[in-house]
Amino acid sequence: MLIDGELQVAAGGGRFDVVHPATEKVVGQAADGTVGDMERAVGAARRAFDTTDWARDVEFRYHCLIQLADALERHKEQLRRIVVTEVGCPVSVSRSQVDEPIDEVRHWAEHGRAFEYVADNGVHDTPMGPALRKIFYEPAGVVGAITPWNVPFYLNIAETVPALMAGNTVVLKPAQLTPWSGSELGRIVAEETDIPAGVFNVVTSNANEVGAALSADPRVDMITFTGSTATGRAILAAAAATVKKTLLELGGKSAHIVLDDADLSASLPLAAMMACVMSGQSCILPSRILLPRKRYDEGLAILETSMANFPVGDPWTPGVMQGPQISQTQREKVFGLIQSGIDSGARVVTGGSVPENLPVGYYVQPTLLADVDPNSRVAQEEIFGPVLTVTPYDTEDEAVAIANNSIYGLSGEVSGADVDRALSVARRMRTGNVTVNGRSHFGIRSPFGGIKQSGLGRRNGDEGFKEYLESKTVGMPA
Ligand code: NAD
């Protein structure tokens, strides 16, 4: 762990195991940080924010983050080994897990350097005479960052680097299943950058109470969190006691509306691929496919072929695009939801069990469920597995209603030959993001986030950077 500039073990020396999901074997250990360790890390971050120039010295922050990007670049292959080992993500599809986040460090350094931290708000009449108002954008303060396991290195970067560049100090609490992506980031910060002691801290832990302690600590000004909606609710409740600012990126259950004029041979193989890469462990995955009834069988056949032939296997083997689920618990959850679908009348078109040639490792066959009732559990709960549910619809209005029949509102997708019509359907989806005809909404320069129970606030784009700043309006004699 990294606390107050020192790389250290947990108080009392506790450790917990790290398991490689492809072999089910323990491959090493991580420090099992305690609530006391978290309290020391928060204390260090508070002191660094209150007593150093970090919050005010943009050029120094830029220097440190470019140093960090260069250092991460040097350790890129080691970081890739860590991510593949912890997550079971295939090497072949690790670009978004490793290479892109390193580029994003550079992006945030440049963005934060060019950002206008002072804006002129004009002259206003006041009882005491004309007031010149200026708006100063200042860092939120001490930011607690809590991350999940599905894209750990990327999310550690996405949650902490814009926060640091905006002038905050940070305590990162990585997920239990993926502690090394966080601890290695801490090691690189400590040993290869000039980031001052206390500005960036990493506390790994096997206990949820340690994350809970971070979200409840009165010395923390803001919590940035990515994870499940259930944990998001707990964090929001804990943050309420001290009215902390929260940025929450939570679960999703996105729908893909395939319109009756869509090119199925283009959109559906891509939909199948998106369901399988990352083993379906993606929050923005459009996992509910809505097919027009008159093209239902045609669509199912294309999805079946694509999923039945998807390259599943050992994540280290080049060409493999779907690895195991991250843990036995997650795999059981996936199988439990598939079974609940079958119990409520869904039909397994392909998949539904463990691949025969992969008895070891937490693998799940790419699974296609047809005739899925939009109100059933499998259509309502996030699966986080390589599973697509398919439901037929008769009218565009019905498709939109089914898509919006969810507590979530993270993303969605529309496919159709007439782009204007597809866009009008996209506009009716109650989500923060929509992809039309496979052109992704997701990228560092575009705001990303959810509505309804998928979250609060936005990452990425200028909006995402501003989340880590507070505006201060000052009035003065004109
Ligand atoms: P999780 O909610 O179980 O855990 C996330 C983090 O929260 C972990 O670090 C965990 O230790 C910590 N935590 C657990 N209980 C806590 C508490 N009471 N207080 C504070 N912290 C606590 O999520 P997960 O299983 O690691 O990740 C999967 C979930 O993440 C899925 O629901 C997925 O949709 C979501 N996700 C969302 C996005 C997005 O951008 N919206 C991106 C990736 C993942």
Coordinates of C-alpha atoms and ligand atoms in Angstrom, one line a residue:
M1 CA 0.0 0.0 0.0
L2 CA 1.0 3.6 -0.4
I3 CA 0.3 5.8 2.7
D4 CA 1.8 9.3 3.1
G5 CA 4.6 8.6 0.6
E6 CA 5.7 5.3 2.1
L7 CA 5.2 1.9 0.6
Q8 CA 4.0 -0.3 3.5
V9 CA 2.3 -3.5 4.6
A10 CA -1.0 -3.5 6.5
A11 CA -1.1 -2.6 10.2
G12 CA -0.6 -6.0 11.9
G13 CA 0.8 -7.5 8.7
G14 CA -2.5 -9.0 7.3
R15 CA -2.6 -10.2 3.8
F16 CA -5.1 -11.8 1.5
D17 CA -4.9 -14.1 -1.5
V18 CA -5.0 -13.1 -5.2
V19 CA -6.5 -15.8 -7.4
H20 CA -6.0 -16.2 -11.2
P21 CA -9.5 -16.9 -12.6
A22 CA -8.2 -19.0 -15.5
T23 CA -6.4 -21.6 -13.2
E24 CA -8.4 -21.1 -9.9
K25 CA -4.9 -21.0 -8.2
V26 CA -3.6 -18.5 -5.6
V27 CA -0.9 -16.6 -7.4
G28 CA 0.1 -14.2 -4.6
Q29 CA -1.1 -11.9 -1.9
A30 CA -2.0 -8.3 -1.2
A31 CA -1.9 -6.2 1.9
D32 CA -5.1 -6.5 3.9
G33 CA -5.4 -2.9 5.0
T34 CA -7.4 -2.1 8.1
V35 CA -9.7 0.8 9.0
G36 CA -6.8 2.2 10.9
D37 CA -4.7 2.2 7.7
M38 CA -7.5 3.9 5.9
E39 CA -7.7 6.6 8.6
R40 CA -3.9 7.2 8.3
A41 CA -4.2 7.5 4.5
V42 CA -7.1 10.0 4.8
G43 CA -5.1 12.0 7.4
A44 CA -2.1 12.1 5.0
A45 CA -4.4 13.2 2.1
R46 CA -6.0 15.9 4.3
R47 CA -2.6 17.2 5.4
A48 CA -1.2 17.2 1.9
F49 CA -4.3 19.2 0.6
D50 CA -4.3 21.7 3.4
T51 CA -0.5 22.4 3.8
T52 CA 1.1 21.9 0.4
D53 CA 0.9 23.9 -2.9
W54 CA -0.5 20.9 -4.8
A55 CA -4.0 22.5 -5.1
R56 CA -2.5 25.7 -6.6
D57 CA 0.4 24.7 -8.7
V58 CA -0.9 23.5 -12.1
E59 CA 2.5 23.4 -13.8
F60 CA 3.9 21.1 -11.0
R61 CA 0.8 18.8 -11.3
Y62 CA 1.3 18.7 -15.1
H63 CA 5.0 17.8 -14.6
C64 CA 4.1 15.0 -12.1
L65 CA 1.4 13.5 -14.3
I66 CA 3.5 13.5 -17.4
Q67 CA 6.2 11.7 -15.3
L68 CA 3.5 9.2 -14.2
A69 CA 2.4 8.6 -17.8
D70 CA 6.1 8.0 -18.9
A71 CA 6.6 5.6 -15.9
L72 CA 3.4 3.7 -16.7
E73 CA 4.5 3.4 -20.3
R74 CA 7.8 1.8 -19.1
H75 CA 5.9 -0.7 -17.0
K76 CA 3.1 -1.3 -19.5
E77 CA 3.8 -5.0 -20.0
Q78 CA 4.1 -5.6 -16.3
L79 CA 0.7 -3.9 -15.8
R80 CA -0.7 -6.0 -18.6
R81 CA 0.5 -9.2 -16.8
I82 CA -1.2 -7.9 -13.6
V83 CA -4.5 -7.2 -15.3
V84 CA -4.6 -10.5 -17.1
T85 CA -3.7 -12.3 -13.9
E86 CA -6.2 -10.6 -11.7
V87 CA -9.1 -10.2 -14.0
G88 CA -8.6 -13.1 -16.4
C89 CA -9.1 -10.6 -19.3
P90 CA -7.6 -12.0 -22.6
V91 CA -4.2 -10.5 -23.6
S92 CA -5.7 -10.0 -27.1
V93 CA -8.3 -7.5 -25.8
S94 CA -6.3 -5.9 -23.1
R95 CA -5.8 -2.6 -25.0
S96 CA -8.7 -0.9 -23.3
Q97 CA -7.6 -2.3 -19.9
V98 CA -3.9 -1.1 -20.1
D99 CA -2.8 1.0 -23.2
E100 CA -5.7 3.4 -23.4
P101 CA -5.7 4.4 -19.7
I102 CA -2.0 5.2 -20.0
D103 CA -2.8 7.5 -22.9
E104 CA -5.6 9.0 -20.7
V105 CA -3.1 10.1 -18.0
R106 CA -1.4 12.3 -20.7
H107 CA -4.8 13.5 -21.9
W108 CA -5.8 14.6 -18.3
A109 CA -2.5 16.3 -17.8
E110 CA -3.0 18.4 -21.0
H111 CA -6.7 19.0 -20.3
G112 CA -6.0 20.2 -16.8
R113 CA -3.1 22.4 -17.9
A114 CA -5.3 24.1 -20.6
F115 CA -8.4 24.4 -18.4
E116 CA -9.5 28.0 -17.5
Y117 CA -9.6 28.0 -13.7
V118 CA -10.9 31.6 -13.6
A119 CA -14.0 32.9 -15.6
D120 CA -15.3 36.5 -15.8
N121 CA -18.9 36.6 -14.8
G122 CA -19.4 40.3 -15.8
V123 CA -20.6 43.3 -13.8
H124 CA -23.9 43.1 -11.9
D125 CA -26.0 45.8 -10.1
T126 CA -26.0 45.4 -6.3
P127 CA -27.4 47.7 -3.5
M128 CA -23.8 48.7 -2.7
G129 CA -22.9 49.6 -6.3
P130 CA -21.7 47.6 -9.4
A131 CA -20.1 44.3 -8.5
L132 CA -17.6 42.6 -10.8
R133 CA -18.0 38.8 -10.4
K134 CA -15.4 36.2 -11.1
I135 CA -15.8 32.5 -10.9
F136 CA -12.8 30.5 -9.6
Y137 CA -12.7 26.7 -10.2
E138 CA -11.0 25.1 -7.2
P139 CA -10.4 21.5 -6.3
A140 CA -13.0 19.7 -4.2
G141 CA -10.4 18.7 -1.6
V142 CA -9.7 15.2 -0.4
V143 CA -11.2 12.7 -2.8
G144 CA -11.9 9.1 -1.9
A145 CA -11.8 6.8 -5.0
I146 CA -13.4 3.4 -4.7
T147 CA -13.1 1.1 -7.8
P148 CA -14.5 -2.3 -9.0
W149 CA -12.7 -5.3 -10.4
N150 CA -13.9 -5.5 -14.0
V151 CA -11.5 -2.9 -15.6
P152 CA -9.4 -2.2 -12.5
F153 CA -6.3 -0.4 -13.9
Y154 CA -8.5 1.7 -16.2
L155 CA -10.9 2.7 -13.5
N156 CA -8.1 3.4 -11.0
I157 CA -6.7 5.9 -13.6
A158 CA -10.1 7.2 -14.6
E159 CA -11.1 8.0 -11.1
T160 CA -7.9 9.3 -9.7
V161 CA -5.9 11.1 -12.5
P162 CA -8.5 13.8 -13.4
A163 CA -9.0 14.3 -9.6
L164 CA -5.2 14.8 -9.1
M165 CA -4.8 17.0 -12.1
A166 CA -7.7 19.2 -10.8
G167 CA -5.6 19.7 -7.6
N168 CA -7.2 17.3 -5.2
T169 CA -5.4 14.8 -3.0
V170 CA -6.6 11.2 -3.3
V171 CA -7.1 8.0 -1.4
L172 CA -7.7 5.0 -3.7
K173 CA -9.4 1.8 -2.4
P174 CA -9.2 -0.8 -5.1
A175 CA -11.6 -3.8 -5.3
Q176 CA -10.8 -7.0 -3.3
L177 CA -10.4 -9.2 -6.4
T178 CA -8.0 -6.8 -8.1
P179 CA -5.7 -5.2 -5.5
W180 CA -2.5 -5.4 -7.6
S181 CA -3.6 -2.9 -10.3
G182 CA -3.9 -0.4 -7.5
S183 CA -0.8 -1.4 -5.5
E184 CA 1.4 -1.3 -8.6
L185 CA 0.1 2.2 -9.4
G186 CA 1.0 3.2 -5.9
R187 CA 4.5 1.8 -6.2
I188 CA 5.1 3.6 -9.5
V189 CA 3.8 6.9 -8.0
A190 CA 6.0 6.5 -5.0
E191 CA 9.2 5.4 -6.7
E192 CA 9.1 7.1 -10.1
T193 CA 7.3 10.5 -9.8
D194 CA 7.6 13.7 -7.8
I195 CA 4.0 13.5 -6.5
P196 CA 4.5 14.7 -2.9
A197 CA 3.8 12.4 0.1
G198 CA 0.2 12.2 1.0
V199 CA -1.1 13.5 -2.3
F200 CA -1.8 10.0 -3.6
N201 CA -2.5 7.0 -1.3
V202 CA -3.6 3.4 -2.0
V203 CA -5.2 1.2 0.6
T204 CA -5.9 -2.4 -0.5
S205 CA -8.2 -4.5 1.7
N206 CA -10.3 -7.6 1.8
A207 CA -12.9 -5.9 4.0
N208 CA -15.8 -3.8 2.7
E209 CA -15.6 -1.8 6.0
V210 CA -12.4 -0.2 4.8
G211 CA -14.2 1.4 1.8
A212 CA -17.1 2.2 4.1
A213 CA -14.7 4.0 6.4
L214 CA -13.4 6.1 3.5
S215 CA -17.0 7.2 2.5
A216 CA -18.0 8.1 6.0
D217 CA -14.8 9.9 7.0
P218 CA -15.6 13.6 7.7
R219 CA -12.1 14.6 6.4
V220 CA -13.0 13.4 2.9
D221 CA -14.7 16.0 0.7
M222 CA -15.8 13.9 -2.2
I223 CA -16.3 10.2 -3.1
T224 CA -15.8 9.0 -6.6
F225 CA -17.1 5.5 -7.0
T226 CA -17.6 2.9 -9.7
G227 CA -19.4 -0.3 -8.8
S228 CA -22.7 -1.9 -8.2
T229 CA -25.9 0.0 -7.5
A230 CA -26.3 -1.7 -4.1
T231 CA -22.9 -0.4 -3.0
G232 CA -23.6 3.0 -4.5
R233 CA -26.7 3.3 -2.3
A234 CA -24.6 2.4 0.8
I235 CA -21.9 5.0 -0.2
L236 CA -24.5 7.7 -0.8
A237 CA -26.1 7.0 2.6
A238 CA -22.7 7.1 4.3
A239 CA -21.8 10.3 2.5
A240 CA -25.0 12.0 3.5
A241 CA -23.9 12.3 7.1
T242 CA -21.3 14.8 6.1
V243 CA -23.0 16.0 2.9
K244 CA -20.1 14.8 0.7
K245 CA -20.1 15.4 -3.0
T246 CA -20.5 12.0 -4.7
L247 CA -19.8 10.9 -8.3
L248 CA -21.3 7.5 -8.8
E249 CA -21.0 5.2 -11.8
L250 CA -23.2 2.2 -11.1
G251 CA -24.8 -0.8 -12.7
G252 CA -26.6 -1.1 -16.0
K253 CA -29.0 -3.2 -17.9
S254 CA -28.8 -1.7 -21.4
A255 CA -31.1 -2.5 -24.2
H256 CA -30.3 -2.7 -27.9
I257 CA -33.3 -1.8 -30.1
V258 CA -32.9 -3.4 -33.5
L259 CA -35.2 -1.6 -35.9
D260 CA -37.0 -3.4 -38.7
D261 CA -34.8 -1.9 -41.4
A262 CA -31.5 -2.8 -39.7
D263 CA -28.7 -4.6 -41.3
L264 CA -28.7 -7.6 -39.0
S265 CA -25.6 -9.2 -40.5
A266 CA -23.7 -6.1 -39.4
S267 CA -25.2 -5.2 -36.1
L268 CA -25.8 -8.6 -34.5
P269 CA -22.3 -10.2 -34.8
L270 CA -21.0 -7.1 -33.2
A271 CA -23.7 -7.3 -30.4
A272 CA -22.6 -10.9 -29.8
M273 CA -18.9 -9.9 -29.6
M274 CA -19.7 -7.1 -27.2
A275 CA -21.4 -9.6 -24.9
C276 CA -18.5 -12.0 -24.8
V277 CA -15.3 -9.9 -24.7
M278 CA -14.7 -9.0 -21.1
S279 CA -16.8 -12.2 -20.4
G280 CA -19.8 -9.8 -20.3
Q281 CA -18.3 -8.1 -17.3
S282 CA -19.0 -4.6 -18.7
C283 CA -21.4 -2.1 -17.2
I284 CA -22.4 -0.6 -20.6
L285 CA -23.0 -3.9 -22.4
P286 CA -26.3 -3.8 -24.3
S287 CA -27.4 -7.2 -23.0
R288 CA -31.1 -7.0 -23.8
I289 CA -31.6 -7.4 -27.5
L290 CA -35.0 -6.3 -28.8
L291 CA -35.8 -7.7 -32.2
P292 CA -38.8 -6.8 -34.5
R293 CA -41.1 -9.9 -34.5
K294 CA -41.1 -10.2 -38.3
R295 CA -37.3 -10.6 -38.2
Y296 CA -37.0 -12.5 -35.0
D297 CA -35.9 -15.9 -36.3
E298 CA -33.4 -14.3 -38.8
G299 CA -31.9 -12.3 -35.9
L300 CA -31.7 -15.3 -33.5
A301 CA -29.9 -17.4 -36.1
I302 CA -27.2 -14.7 -36.6
L303 CA -26.7 -14.3 -32.9
E304 CA -26.6 -18.1 -32.4
T305 CA -23.8 -18.5 -35.0
S306 CA -21.8 -15.6 -33.6
M307 CA -22.0 -16.8 -30.0
A308 CA -21.5 -20.5 -30.6
N309 CA -18.3 -19.8 -32.5
F310 CA -16.8 -17.2 -30.2
P311 CA -13.2 -17.8 -29.2
V312 CA -13.3 -18.7 -25.5
G313 CA -10.3 -19.9 -23.7
D314 CA -7.1 -19.3 -21.8
P315 CA -6.6 -15.5 -21.6
W316 CA -2.9 -15.7 -22.3
T317 CA -3.5 -17.4 -25.7
P318 CA -3.4 -15.0 -28.6
G319 CA -6.7 -14.9 -30.5
V320 CA -8.8 -15.8 -27.5
M321 CA -11.3 -13.0 -26.9
Q322 CA -13.3 -14.3 -24.0
G323 CA -11.7 -15.5 -20.8
P324 CA -13.2 -16.8 -17.5
Q325 CA -15.5 -14.9 -15.2
I326 CA -13.5 -13.3 -12.4
S327 CA -14.6 -15.7 -9.6
Q328 CA -16.6 -18.7 -8.8
T329 CA -19.1 -16.5 -7.0
Q330 CA -19.6 -14.4 -10.1
R331 CA -20.0 -17.6 -12.2
E332 CA -22.6 -18.9 -9.9
K333 CA -24.5 -15.7 -10.1
V334 CA -24.4 -15.9 -13.9
F335 CA -25.7 -19.5 -13.9
G336 CA -28.3 -18.6 -11.3
L337 CA -29.7 -15.8 -13.5
I338 CA -29.7 -18.1 -16.6
Q339 CA -31.7 -20.7 -14.6
S340 CA -34.1 -18.0 -13.4
G341 CA -34.7 -17.1 -17.1
I342 CA -35.4 -20.7 -18.0
D343 CA -37.7 -21.0 -15.1
S344 CA -39.7 -18.0 -16.4
G345 CA -40.1 -19.4 -19.9
A346 CA -36.9 -18.4 -21.7
R347 CA -35.3 -20.8 -24.2
V348 CA -31.6 -21.5 -24.3
V349 CA -30.6 -21.2 -28.0
T350 CA -26.9 -21.7 -27.4
G351 CA -24.6 -22.0 -24.3
G352 CA -25.9 -22.1 -20.8
S353 CA -23.2 -24.1 -19.1
V354 CA -19.4 -24.6 -18.6
P355 CA -17.5 -25.1 -21.9
E356 CA -16.6 -28.8 -22.1
N357 CA -12.9 -28.2 -23.0
L358 CA -12.4 -25.8 -20.1
P359 CA -13.2 -27.7 -16.9
V360 CA -10.7 -25.6 -14.8
G361 CA -11.1 -21.8 -14.6
Y362 CA -14.4 -19.9 -14.1
Y363 CA -15.6 -20.2 -17.7
V364 CA -19.1 -19.7 -19.0
Q365 CA -20.2 -20.6 -22.5
P366 CA -21.5 -17.6 -24.5
T367 CA -25.2 -17.9 -23.9
L368 CA -28.2 -16.8 -25.9
L369 CA -31.6 -16.8 -24.3
A370 CA -34.7 -16.3 -26.5
D371 CA -38.3 -15.5 -25.7
V372 CA -37.3 -13.6 -22.6
D373 CA -40.1 -11.9 -20.6
P374 CA -39.1 -8.3 -20.2
N375 CA -40.3 -8.3 -16.6
S376 CA -38.4 -11.5 -15.6
R377 CA -35.3 -11.3 -13.3
V378 CA -32.9 -12.2 -16.1
A379 CA -34.3 -9.2 -18.0
Q380 CA -34.2 -6.9 -15.0
E381 CA -31.0 -7.8 -13.1
E382 CA -27.5 -7.1 -14.2
I383 CA -25.9 -10.5 -15.2
F384 CA -22.3 -9.5 -15.7
G385 CA -21.7 -12.6 -17.8
P386 CA -21.5 -13.5 -21.6
V387 CA -25.3 -13.7 -21.9
L388 CA -27.7 -12.0 -24.3
T389 CA -31.4 -12.0 -23.7
V390 CA -33.7 -11.6 -26.7
T391 CA -37.3 -10.3 -26.7
P392 CA -39.5 -9.8 -29.7
Y393 CA -41.5 -6.6 -30.2
D394 CA -44.2 -5.4 -32.6
T395 CA -44.1 -1.6 -32.6
E396 CA -41.4 1.0 -32.1
D397 CA -43.3 2.4 -29.1
E398 CA -43.3 -1.1 -27.6
A399 CA -39.6 -1.4 -28.1
V400 CA -38.9 1.9 -26.4
A401 CA -41.2 1.0 -23.5
I402 CA -39.4 -2.4 -23.0
A403 CA -36.0 -0.6 -23.2
N404 CA -37.0 1.9 -20.6
N405 CA -38.6 -0.8 -18.3
S406 CA -35.5 -0.8 -16.0
I407 CA -34.3 0.7 -12.8
Y408 CA -31.1 1.4 -14.7
G409 CA -30.3 4.1 -17.3
L410 CA -26.6 3.8 -18.2
S411 CA -26.5 3.2 -21.9
G412 CA -28.3 1.7 -24.9
E413 CA -28.0 0.9 -28.6
V414 CA -30.1 1.4 -31.7
S415 CA -29.5 -0.2 -35.0
G416 CA -31.4 0.8 -38.2
A417 CA -30.7 1.7 -41.8
D418 CA -32.4 5.1 -41.5
V419 CA -30.0 7.0 -39.1
D420 CA -32.4 9.8 -38.5
R421 CA -35.1 7.4 -37.4
A422 CA -32.5 5.5 -35.2
L423 CA -31.5 8.7 -33.6
S424 CA -35.1 9.6 -32.8
V425 CA -35.4 6.3 -31.0
A426 CA -32.1 6.9 -29.2
R427 CA -33.5 10.2 -28.0
R428 CA -36.4 8.4 -26.4
M429 CA -34.2 6.0 -24.4
R430 CA -33.9 7.0 -20.8
T431 CA -30.1 6.6 -20.5
G432 CA -27.0 8.7 -20.2
N433 CA -25.4 7.3 -23.4
V434 CA -26.5 5.6 -26.6
T435 CA -24.6 3.9 -29.5
V436 CA -26.2 4.1 -32.9
N437 CA -25.2 1.5 -35.5
G438 CA -22.2 0.3 -33.6
R439 CA -20.6 3.8 -33.4
S440 CA -19.6 3.9 -29.7
H441 CA -20.6 6.7 -27.4
F442 CA -17.7 6.0 -25.1
G443 CA -14.5 8.0 -25.1
I444 CA -12.3 10.2 -23.0
R445 CA -13.5 13.4 -24.7
S446 CA -17.3 12.7 -24.3
P447 CA -19.3 12.9 -21.1
F448 CA -20.2 9.4 -19.8
G449 CA -22.5 8.4 -17.0
G450 CA -25.9 7.1 -16.0
I451 CA -29.4 8.3 -15.0
K452 CA -31.9 6.6 -12.8
Q453 CA -30.1 4.1 -10.6
S454 CA -27.1 3.9 -12.8
G455 CA -25.4 6.8 -11.1
L456 CA -24.9 10.5 -10.4
G457 CA -22.6 12.8 -12.4
R458 CA -20.3 12.3 -15.4
R459 CA -16.8 11.1 -16.2
N460 CA -14.8 12.1 -19.2
G461 CA -15.0 15.2 -21.3
D462 CA -14.9 18.7 -19.8
E463 CA -17.9 17.8 -17.6
G464 CA -16.0 14.9 -16.2
F465 CA -13.0 17.1 -15.3
K466 CA -15.3 19.7 -13.7
E467 CA -16.8 17.1 -11.4
Y468 CA -13.5 17.3 -9.3
L469 CA -13.8 21.1 -9.0
E470 CA -16.1 23.4 -7.1
S471 CA -16.9 26.8 -8.4
K472 CA -16.3 29.8 -6.1
T473 CA -18.0 33.0 -7.2
V474 CA -16.4 36.2 -5.9
G475 CA -18.0 39.6 -6.1
M476 CA -15.8 42.8 -5.8
P477 CA -16.0 46.4 -6.6
A478 CA -16.1 46.9 -10.4
Ligands
NAD1 P1 -19.0 -3.6 -5.8 O1 -20.1 -2.6 -5.7 O2 -19.3 -4.9 -5.2 O3 -17.6 -3.1 -5.3 C1 -17.0 -2.0 -5.8 C2 -16.1 -1.4 -4.7 O4 -16.8 -1.0 -3.6 C3 -15.0 -2.4 -4.2 O5 -13.8 -1.7 -4.1 C4 -15.6 -2.7 -2.9 O6 -14.6 -3.1 -2.0 C5 -16.2 -1.4 -2.4 N1 -17.2 -1.5 -1.4 C6 -18.1 -2.6 -1.1 N2 -18.9 -2.3 -0.1 C7 -18.6 -1.0 0.3 C8 -19.2 -0.1 1.2 N3 -20.2 -0.4 2.0 N4 -18.7 1.2 1.2 C9 -17.7 1.6 0.4 N5 -17.1 0.7 -0.5 C10 -17.6 -0.5 -0.6 O7 -18.9 -3.8 -7.4 P2 -18.0 -4.9 -8.2 O8 -18.7 -6.2 -8.0 O9 -16.6 -4.8 -7.8 O10 -18.1 -4.4 -9.7 C11 -19.1 -4.7 -10.5 C12 -20.2 -3.6 -10.6 O11 -19.5 -2.4 -11.0 C13 -21.3 -3.8 -11.6 O12 -22.5 -3.5 -11.0 C14 -21.0 -2.9 -12.7 O13 -22.1 -2.5 -13.5 C15 -20.4 -1.7 -12.0 N6 -19.6 -0.9 -12.9 C16 -20.1 0.3 -13.3 C17 -19.4 1.1 -14.2 C18 -19.9 2.4 -14.7 O14 -19.1 3.2 -15.2 N7 -21.2 2.7 -14.5 C19 -18.1 0.6 -14.7 C20 -17.6 -0.6 -14.3 C21 -18.4 -1.4 -13.4

